[in-house]
PDB file of C-alpha atoms in Angstrom:
ATOM      1  CA  ARG A   1     -22.738  10.684  29.030  1.00  0.00           C
ATOM      2  CA  SER A   2     -19.303   9.624  30.514  1.00  0.00           C
ATOM      3  CA  ARG A   3     -16.186  10.798  29.062  1.00  0.00           C
ATOM      4  CA  ARG A   4     -15.397   7.356  28.047  1.00  0.00           C
ATOM      5  CA  HIS A   5     -18.511   7.139  25.731  1.00  0.00           C
ATOM      6  CA  VAL A   6     -17.736  10.278  24.443  1.00  0.00           C
ATOM      7  CA  LYS A   7     -14.023   9.152  23.481  1.00  0.00           C
ATOM      8  CA  THR A   8     -15.369   5.869  22.082  1.00  0.00           C
ATOM      9  CA  LEU A   9     -17.425   7.734  19.754  1.00  0.00           C
ATOM     10  CA  ARG A  10     -14.793  10.074  18.490  1.00  0.00           C
ATOM     11  CA  LYS A  11     -12.890   6.916  17.738  1.00  0.00           C
ATOM     12  CA  ASN A  12     -15.712   5.320  16.006  1.00  0.00           C
ATOM     13  CA  LEU A  13     -16.853   8.285  13.677  1.00  0.00           C
ATOM     14  CA  THR A  14     -19.202   6.992  10.632  1.00  0.00           C
ATOM     15  CA  SER A  15     -17.483   7.493   7.071  1.00  0.00           C
ATOM     16  CA  ALA A  16     -19.368  10.617   6.760  1.00  0.00           C
ATOM     17  CA  GLU A  17     -18.551  12.152  10.100  1.00  0.00           C
ATOM     18  CA  ARG A  18     -14.988  11.330   9.470  1.00  0.00           C
ATOM     19  CA  LYS A  19     -15.194  13.331   6.093  1.00  0.00           C
ATOM     20  CA  LEU A  20     -16.589  16.164   7.514  1.00  0.00           C
ATOM     21  CA  TRP A  21     -14.315  16.240  10.279  1.00  0.00           C
ATOM     22  CA  ASN A  22     -11.462  16.228   7.684  1.00  0.00           C
ATOM     23  CA  ALA A  23     -12.959  19.514   6.411  1.00  0.00           C
ATOM     24  CA  LEU A  24     -13.620  21.183   9.976  1.00  0.00           C
ATOM     25  CA  ARG A  25     -10.619  20.089  12.222  1.00  0.00           C
ATOM     26  CA  ALA A  26      -7.459  22.545  12.833  1.00  0.00           C
ATOM     27  CA  LYS A  27      -9.742  25.522  11.837  1.00  0.00           C
ATOM     28  CA  ARG A  28      -9.611  24.364   8.069  1.00  0.00           C
ATOM     29  CA  LEU A  29     -13.123  25.787   7.474  1.00  0.00           C
ATOM     30  CA  GLY A  30     -12.629  29.808   7.487  1.00  0.00           C
ATOM     31  CA  GLY A  31     -10.562  29.758  10.607  1.00  0.00           C
ATOM     32  CA  HIS A  32     -13.401  28.306  12.833  1.00  0.00           C
ATOM     33  CA  ARG A  33     -12.731  25.996  15.456  1.00  0.00           C
ATOM     34  CA  PHE A  34     -14.934  23.073  15.980  1.00  0.00           C
ATOM     35  CA  ARG A  35     -15.289  19.973  18.226  1.00  0.00           C
ATOM     36  CA  ARG A  36     -16.387  16.592  17.587  1.00  0.00           C
ATOM     37  CA  GLN A  37     -18.890  14.743  19.723  1.00  0.00           C
ATOM     38  CA  HIS A  38     -19.263  17.417  22.064  1.00  0.00           C
ATOM     39  CA  PRO A  39     -21.432  16.869  25.430  1.00  0.00           C
ATOM     40  CA  VAL A  40     -24.089  19.395  25.649  1.00  0.00           C
ATOM     41  CA  GLY A  41     -26.617  18.414  28.526  1.00  0.00           C
ATOM     42  CA  PRO A  42     -27.674  14.793  28.439  1.00  0.00           C
ATOM     43  CA  TYR A  43     -26.839  14.703  24.502  1.00  0.00           C
ATOM     44  CA  ILE A  44     -23.774  14.637  22.218  1.00  0.00           C
ATOM     45  CA  ALA A  45     -23.580  16.662  19.319  1.00  0.00           C
ATOM     46  CA  ASP A  46     -21.674  15.316  16.258  1.00  0.00           C
ATOM     47  CA  PHE A  47     -19.714  18.739  15.994  1.00  0.00           C
ATOM     48  CA  ALA A  48     -20.028  21.979  17.650  1.00  0.00           C
ATOM     49  CA  ASN A  49     -18.729  25.503  17.139  1.00  0.00           C
ATOM     50  CA  ILE A  50     -18.513  26.734  20.705  1.00  0.00           C
ATOM     51  CA  GLN A  51     -18.091  30.682  19.558  1.00  0.00           C
ATOM     52  CA  HIS A  52     -21.053  30.625  17.262  1.00  0.00           C
ATOM     53  CA  ARG A  53     -23.483  28.187  19.387  1.00  0.00           C
ATOM     54  CA  LEU A  54     -23.763  26.117  16.091  1.00  0.00           C
ATOM     55  CA  ILE A  55     -24.172  22.466  16.139  1.00  0.00           C
ATOM     56  CA  ILE A  56     -23.946  20.415  13.032  1.00  0.00           C
ATOM     57  CA  GLU A  57     -25.877  16.838  12.685  1.00  0.00           C
ATOM     58  CA  ILE A  58     -25.150  14.275  10.435  1.00  0.00           C
ATOM     59  CA  ASP A  59     -28.257  12.304   9.897  1.00  0.00           C
ATOM     60  CA  GLY A  60     -28.561   8.874   8.437  1.00  0.00           C
ATOM     61  CA  ASP A  61     -31.025   6.285   7.747  1.00  0.00           C
ATOM     62  CA  THR A  62     -31.852   5.869  11.193  1.00  0.00           C
ATOM     63  CA  HIS A  63     -33.410   9.548  11.623  1.00  0.00           C
ATOM     64  CA  GLY A  64     -36.529   8.491   9.693  1.00  0.00           C
ATOM     65  CA  SER A  65     -38.824   6.444  11.794  1.00  0.00           C
ATOM     66  CA  PRO A  66     -41.555   8.349  13.666  1.00  0.00           C
ATOM     67  CA  GLU A  67     -39.979   7.354  17.039  1.00  0.00           C
ATOM     68  CA  ASP A  68     -36.497   8.976  15.867  1.00  0.00           C
ATOM     69  CA  ILE A  69     -38.394  12.116  14.260  1.00  0.00           C
ATOM     70  CA  ALA A  70     -39.853  12.503  17.836  1.00  0.00           C
ATOM     71  CA  TYR A  71     -36.476  12.007  19.619  1.00  0.00           C
ATOM     72  CA  ASP A  72     -34.743  14.330  17.308  1.00  0.00           C
ATOM     73  CA  LYS A  73     -37.407  17.034  17.970  1.00  0.00           C
ATOM     74  CA  THR A  74     -37.038  16.818  21.401  1.00  0.00           C
ATOM     75  CA  ARG A  75     -33.244  16.796  21.397  1.00  0.00           C
ATOM     76  CA  THR A  76     -33.454  19.985  19.170  1.00  0.00           C
ATOM     77  CA  ALA A  77     -36.067  21.832  21.520  1.00  0.00           C
ATOM     78  CA  TYR A  78     -33.593  21.234  24.288  1.00  0.00           C
ATOM     79  CA  LEU A  79     -30.613  22.456  22.524  1.00  0.00           C
ATOM     80  CA  GLU A  80     -32.294  25.401  21.328  1.00  0.00           C
ATOM     81  CA  ALA A  81     -33.475  26.264  24.896  1.00  0.00           C
ATOM     82  CA  LYS A  82     -29.726  26.194  25.727  1.00  0.00           C
ATOM     83  CA  GLY A  83     -28.740  28.619  23.294  1.00  0.00           C
ATOM     84  CA  TRP A  84     -27.781  26.443  20.611  1.00  0.00           C
ATOM     85  CA  ARG A  85     -28.749  26.473  16.733  1.00  0.00           C
ATOM     86  CA  LEU A  86     -28.734  23.229  15.001  1.00  0.00           C
ATOM     87  CA  MET A  87     -27.865  22.542  11.471  1.00  0.00           C
ATOM     88  CA  ARG A  88     -28.685  19.272  10.029  1.00  0.00           C
ATOM     89  CA  CYS A  89     -27.093  17.688   7.181  1.00  0.00           C
ATOM     90  CA  TRP A  90     -27.566  13.928   5.524  1.00  0.00           C
ATOM     91  CA  ASN A  91     -24.855  11.433   5.336  1.00  0.00           C
ATOM     92  CA  SER A  92     -25.400  11.422   1.706  1.00  0.00           C
ATOM     93  CA  ASP A  93     -24.975  15.034   1.418  1.00  0.00           C
ATOM     94  CA  VAL A  94     -21.424  14.937   3.036  1.00  0.00           C
ATOM     95  CA  ARG A  95     -20.276  11.859   1.300  1.00  0.00           C
ATOM     96  CA  GLU A  96     -21.554  13.429  -2.473  1.00  0.00           C
ATOM     97  CA  ASN A  97     -21.543  17.191  -1.734  1.00  0.00           C
ATOM     98  CA  ILE A  98     -18.894  18.386   0.838  1.00  0.00           C
ATOM     99  CA  SER A  99     -18.136  21.413  -0.561  1.00  0.00           C
ATOM    100  CA  GLY A 100     -21.738  22.484  -0.270  1.00  0.00           C
ATOM    101  CA  VAL A 101     -22.056  21.438   3.176  1.00  0.00           C
ATOM    102  CA  CYS A 102     -19.141  23.326   3.794  1.00  0.00           C
ATOM    103  CA  ASP A 103     -20.595  26.380   2.366  1.00  0.00           C
ATOM    104  CA  THR A 104     -23.830  26.046   4.190  1.00  0.00           C
ATOM    105  CA  ILE A 105     -21.900  25.785   7.450  1.00  0.00           C
ATOM    106  CA  LEU A 106     -20.025  29.098   6.643  1.00  0.00           C
ATOM    107  CA  LEU A 107     -23.369  30.828   5.837  1.00  0.00           C
ATOM    108  CA  ASN A 108     -24.812  29.451   9.312  1.00  0.00           C
ATOM    109  CA  LEU A 109     -21.553  30.837  10.867  1.00  0.00           C
ATOM    110  CA  GLY A 110     -22.457  34.268   9.391  1.00  0.00           C
ATOM    111  CA  GLN A 111     -19.643  34.304   6.802  1.00  0.00           C
TER     112      GLN A 111
END
């Protein structure tokens, strides 16, 4: 993926991504640094913490079809083979329970 594509994604965050980014940016969550729309091989992670090798993916309605489930499974296998751990959360969880999502992220970071 090109840098231009990554920049476009960063400028066009979904409302759920924007809300979570507000909680993660500038080391706001427990002093941890996150990157948004971070390229990892052929994929782009919604959010990544490099130090703990944790990727956070925010899933919406487009992740429910059999094809999307198969794609996500392949993508997850690739990222895990590269040493990353994945945490998935739904758009609705981010919108309706951001503090719970942040608590779960902290647990996944080992805090």
